[in-house]
Tab-separated table of C-alpha atoms in Angstrom:
chain	number	residue	atom	x	y	z
A	1	MET	CA	-16.675	2.928	24.117
A	2	ARG	CA	-17.639	4.407	20.754
A	3	VAL	CA	-16.354	2.489	17.727
A	4	VAL	CA	-16.517	3.685	14.137
A	5	VAL	CA	-16.404	1.132	11.320
A	6	PHE	CA	-15.201	2.288	7.914
A	7	GLY	CA	-16.952	0.221	5.249
A	8	SER	CA	-20.406	-1.338	4.974
A	9	GLY	CA	-19.587	-4.395	2.888
A	10	SER	CA	-19.845	-7.944	4.196
A	11	PHE	CA	-16.703	-7.768	6.294
A	12	GLY	CA	-17.396	-4.285	7.629
A	13	THR	CA	-20.871	-5.394	8.671
A	14	ALA	CA	-19.469	-8.508	10.342
A	15	MET	CA	-16.764	-6.490	12.126
A	16	ALA	CA	-19.405	-4.096	13.419
A	17	SER	CA	-21.333	-7.036	14.851
A	18	VAL	CA	-18.224	-8.452	16.503
A	19	VAL	CA	-17.153	-5.233	18.226
A	20	ALA	CA	-20.743	-4.374	19.168
A	21	ARG	CA	-20.497	-7.064	21.846
A	22	ASN	CA	-17.851	-5.017	23.662
A	23	ALA	CA	-18.687	-1.423	22.705
A	24	ARG	CA	-21.309	1.000	23.956
A	25	GLU	CA	-22.080	2.162	20.430
A	26	VAL	CA	-20.904	1.253	16.941
A	27	VAL	CA	-21.314	3.539	13.938
A	28	ILE	CA	-20.818	2.200	10.411
A	29	VAL	CA	-19.656	4.779	7.872
A	30	THR	CA	-21.099	4.046	4.429
A	31	ARG	CA	-21.234	5.944	1.145
A	32	ARG	CA	-24.809	4.796	0.476
A	33	GLU	CA	-27.877	6.471	1.947
A	34	ASP	CA	-30.009	3.345	1.363
A	35	VAL	CA	-27.602	1.224	3.405
A	36	ALA	CA	-27.605	3.744	6.252
A	37	ARG	CA	-31.416	3.828	6.249
A	38	GLY	CA	-31.660	0.049	6.179
A	39	ILE	CA	-29.324	-0.345	9.134
A	40	ASN	CA	-30.957	2.419	11.163
A	41	ASP	CA	-34.580	1.586	10.367
A	42	ALA	CA	-34.658	-2.167	9.750
A	43	ARG	CA	-31.591	-3.233	11.788
A	44	ALA	CA	-30.077	-4.955	8.721
A	45	ASN	CA	-27.712	-4.106	5.887
A	46	PRO	CA	-29.877	-4.294	2.732
A	47	SER	CA	-26.902	-5.036	0.465
A	48	HIS	CA	-24.727	-7.427	2.470
A	49	LEU	CA	-25.595	-10.140	4.990
A	50	SER	CA	-29.189	-8.915	4.896
A	51	ALA	CA	-30.488	-12.082	6.563
A	52	PHE	CA	-28.797	-11.092	9.815
A	53	LYS	CA	-30.222	-8.578	12.273
A	54	LEU	CA	-27.761	-6.110	13.776
A	55	ALA	CA	-27.550	-5.279	17.455
A	56	ALA	CA	-29.452	-2.261	18.763
A	57	ASN	CA	-26.198	-0.391	19.447
A	58	VAL	CA	-25.165	-0.499	15.760
A	59	THR	CA	-26.124	2.489	13.617
A	60	ALA	CA	-24.922	3.895	10.290
A	61	THR	CA	-24.205	7.268	8.701
A	62	THR	CA	-22.789	8.737	5.500
A	63	ASP	CA	-21.074	11.522	7.480
A	64	ALA	CA	-17.623	10.334	8.564
A	65	ASP	CA	-16.808	13.564	10.406
A	66	GLU	CA	-19.938	13.222	12.516
A	67	ALA	CA	-19.229	9.557	13.223
A	68	LEU	CA	-15.683	10.285	14.383
A	69	ARG	CA	-16.661	12.834	17.028
A	70	GLY	CA	-15.940	11.179	20.360
A	71	ALA	CA	-14.663	7.966	18.750
A	72	ASP	CA	-12.424	5.728	20.853
A	73	ALA	CA	-11.560	3.254	18.102
A	74	ILE	CA	-11.832	2.907	14.336
A	75	VAL	CA	-12.209	-0.431	12.560
A	76	HIS	CA	-11.127	-0.125	8.942
A	77	ALA	CA	-12.795	-2.580	6.543
A	78	ILE	CA	-12.420	-0.795	3.213
A	79	PRO	CA	-10.512	-2.813	0.570
A	80	MET	CA	-6.816	-2.068	0.258
A	81	GLN	CA	-7.011	-0.555	-3.223
A	82	GLY	CA	-9.525	2.081	-2.112
A	83	THR	CA	-8.029	2.795	1.289
A	84	GLU	CA	-5.739	5.727	0.550
A	85	GLU	CA	-8.301	7.687	-1.456
A	86	PHE	CA	-10.867	7.237	1.306
A	87	LEU	CA	-8.517	8.081	4.170
A	88	ILE	CA	-7.223	11.245	2.531
A	89	GLY	CA	-10.768	12.563	2.725
A	90	VAL	CA	-11.169	11.840	6.433
A	91	ARG	CA	-7.626	11.933	7.817
A	92	ASP	CA	-7.984	15.294	9.569
A	93	ALA	CA	-10.949	13.952	11.533
A	94	VAL	CA	-9.150	10.659	12.194
A	95	ARG	CA	-6.060	12.444	13.477
A	96	ALA	CA	-8.121	14.827	15.606
A	97	SER	CA	-9.972	11.932	17.219
A	98	GLY	CA	-6.756	10.212	18.309
A	99	ALA	CA	-8.761	6.982	18.085
A	100	LEU	CA	-7.053	3.614	17.901
A	101	PHE	CA	-7.060	2.592	14.225
A	102	VAL	CA	-7.577	-1.148	13.660
A	103	ASN	CA	-7.074	-2.358	10.107
A	104	THR	CA	-8.912	-5.505	9.011
A	105	SER	CA	-8.275	-5.226	5.251
A	106	LYS	CA	-5.853	-7.614	3.575
A	107	GLY	CA	-3.511	-7.402	0.629
A	108	LEU	CA	-0.839	-5.224	-0.920
A	109	ARG	CA	-1.373	-2.008	-2.807
A	110	SER	CA	-1.208	-3.125	-6.424
A	111	ASP	CA	0.653	-0.149	-7.906
A	112	THR	CA	3.290	0.348	-5.194
A	113	LEU	CA	3.305	-3.100	-3.489
A	114	GLU	CA	3.026	-1.329	-0.141
A	115	LEU	CA	1.684	-3.114	2.907
A	116	MET	CA	-1.145	-1.490	4.818
A	117	HIS	CA	1.058	-0.262	7.661
A	118	GLU	CA	3.157	1.626	5.112
A	119	VAL	CA	0.074	3.256	3.603
A	120	LEU	CA	-1.233	4.239	7.036
A	121	GLU	CA	2.104	5.696	8.117
A	122	ARG	CA	2.169	7.822	4.990
A	123	VAL	CA	-1.459	8.966	5.174
A	124	LEU	CA	-2.083	9.237	8.925
A	125	GLY	CA	1.479	9.693	10.164
A	126	ARG	CA	3.801	7.410	12.098
A	127	GLU	CA	2.527	8.657	15.451
A	128	HIS	CA	-1.088	7.522	15.022
A	129	PRO	CA	-1.854	4.337	17.037
A	130	CYS	CA	-2.550	1.461	14.628
A	131	ALA	CA	-3.151	-2.270	14.969
A	132	PHE	CA	-3.613	-4.948	12.321
A	133	PHE	CA	-6.067	-7.840	12.472
A	134	GLY	CA	-5.627	-11.104	10.603
A	135	GLY	CA	-7.015	-14.606	10.637
A	136	PRO	CA	-9.383	-17.056	8.939
A	137	THR	CA	-12.495	-15.048	9.754
A	138	PHE	CA	-15.298	-15.376	7.209
A	139	ALA	CA	-18.064	-12.781	7.464
A	140	THR	CA	-21.031	-15.171	7.507
A	141	GLN	CA	-19.509	-17.331	10.228
A	142	LEU	CA	-18.727	-14.263	12.329
A	143	MET	CA	-22.370	-13.244	12.075
A	144	ASP	CA	-23.462	-16.784	12.962
A	145	GLY	CA	-21.281	-16.669	16.069
A	146	THR	CA	-19.371	-19.839	15.265
A	147	PRO	CA	-16.022	-20.138	17.098
A	148	SER	CA	-13.353	-18.015	15.438
A	149	GLY	CA	-9.815	-16.879	16.101
A	150	GLY	CA	-7.394	-14.261	14.875
A	151	VAL	CA	-4.231	-12.335	15.544
A	152	MET	CA	-3.969	-8.636	16.416
A	153	ALA	CA	-0.558	-7.132	15.726
A	154	ALA	CA	0.891	-3.765	16.649
A	155	LYS	CA	4.396	-2.437	17.142
A	156	ASP	CA	3.612	-2.075	20.834
A	157	LEU	CA	2.316	-5.186	22.609
A	158	ALA	CA	0.159	-3.176	25.012
A	159	LEU	CA	-1.566	-1.577	22.024
A	160	ALA	CA	-2.071	-4.994	20.427
A	161	LYS	CA	-3.680	-6.272	23.631
A	162	ARG	CA	-5.955	-3.231	23.813
A	163	ALA	CA	-7.120	-3.759	20.240
A	164	ALA	CA	-7.519	-7.518	20.732
A	165	ALA	CA	-9.798	-6.935	23.722
A	166	LEU	CA	-12.166	-4.976	21.490
A	167	PHE	CA	-12.764	-8.070	19.322
A	168	SER	CA	-12.510	-10.844	21.893
A	169	GLY	CA	-15.479	-12.718	23.294
A	170	PRO	CA	-16.720	-16.173	24.337
A	171	LYS	CA	-16.620	-17.393	20.710
A	172	MET	CA	-13.890	-15.122	19.386
A	173	ARG	CA	-10.305	-15.490	20.573
A	174	VAL	CA	-7.780	-12.895	19.408
A	175	TYR	CA	-4.083	-13.317	20.147
A	176	PRO	CA	-1.918	-10.176	20.503
A	177	SER	CA	1.368	-9.983	18.599
A	178	THR	CA	4.086	-7.525	17.598
A	179	ASP	CA	4.668	-9.148	14.191
A	180	VAL	CA	2.858	-6.572	12.046
A	181	VAL	CA	4.567	-7.523	8.785
A	182	GLY	CA	4.014	-11.240	9.385
A	183	VAL	CA	0.285	-10.744	9.909
A	184	GLU	CA	0.019	-8.561	6.808
A	185	ILE	CA	1.992	-10.922	4.566
A	186	GLY	CA	0.037	-13.918	5.856
A	187	GLY	CA	-3.242	-12.194	5.055
A	188	ALA	CA	-2.064	-11.223	1.589
A	189	LEU	CA	-0.759	-14.676	0.639
A	190	LYS	CA	-3.303	-17.035	2.182
A	191	ASN	CA	-5.799	-16.843	-0.683
A	192	VAL	CA	-3.065	-17.200	-3.292
A	193	ILE	CA	-1.855	-20.362	-1.583
A	194	ALA	CA	-5.424	-21.670	-1.287
A	195	ILE	CA	-6.044	-21.175	-5.011
A	196	LEU	CA	-2.812	-22.945	-5.912
A	197	ALA	CA	-3.585	-25.813	-3.529
A	198	GLY	CA	-7.038	-26.196	-5.052
A	199	GLY	CA	-5.544	-26.267	-8.529
A	200	LEU	CA	-3.086	-28.975	-7.561
A	201	GLU	CA	-5.871	-31.022	-6.025
A	202	GLY	CA	-8.039	-30.582	-9.116
A	203	MET	CA	-5.183	-31.762	-11.316
A	204	GLY	CA	-4.919	-34.902	-9.236
A	205	LEU	CA	-1.284	-34.279	-8.319
A	206	GLY	CA	-1.689	-35.571	-4.766
A	207	VAL	CA	-1.064	-34.238	-1.276
A	208	ASN	CA	2.729	-34.123	-1.606
A	209	ALA	CA	2.529	-31.647	-4.481
């Protein structure tokens, strides 16, 4: 299986490492030539998580069209606010590939308050197969291989199971679901709730608050 990862930040790098355990080859699409060279030549991302070596089947390129040729799956790890602009530039190649599109980005679009599935339906079309990953998965811990878990949601359960299998492993359990909106809302709100909870604790208002 050939998997393309959109985004070379911390989470994109971690996602590439996770799916590399189940894929034949993983190609990270990055805007930066220095990042592509670092990954291809030194087996490490020079800008993010540079202390971790990447698997031999992980490479990088700045050419999204080239990366998408023969792709079976796409893992999207570009932040929500930059997603539409990026996808408009590559959507013809994404559509032509027919590859399963797995979103790992969280949040709502700030100007329209759209969820990611709404953005993807508008940009890629309702017919393109999409799944949505959520869960308490921190990039450094994914790279360390500490036990992690998540949820993979899609409108079709069989599609959710197919996407979940791409991420699953001995230390990574991913549960399939059809609750796309629930996974998206949970991912968007979790940090807001965490900040509020931390504020309450810092104010000494107790557990009940």
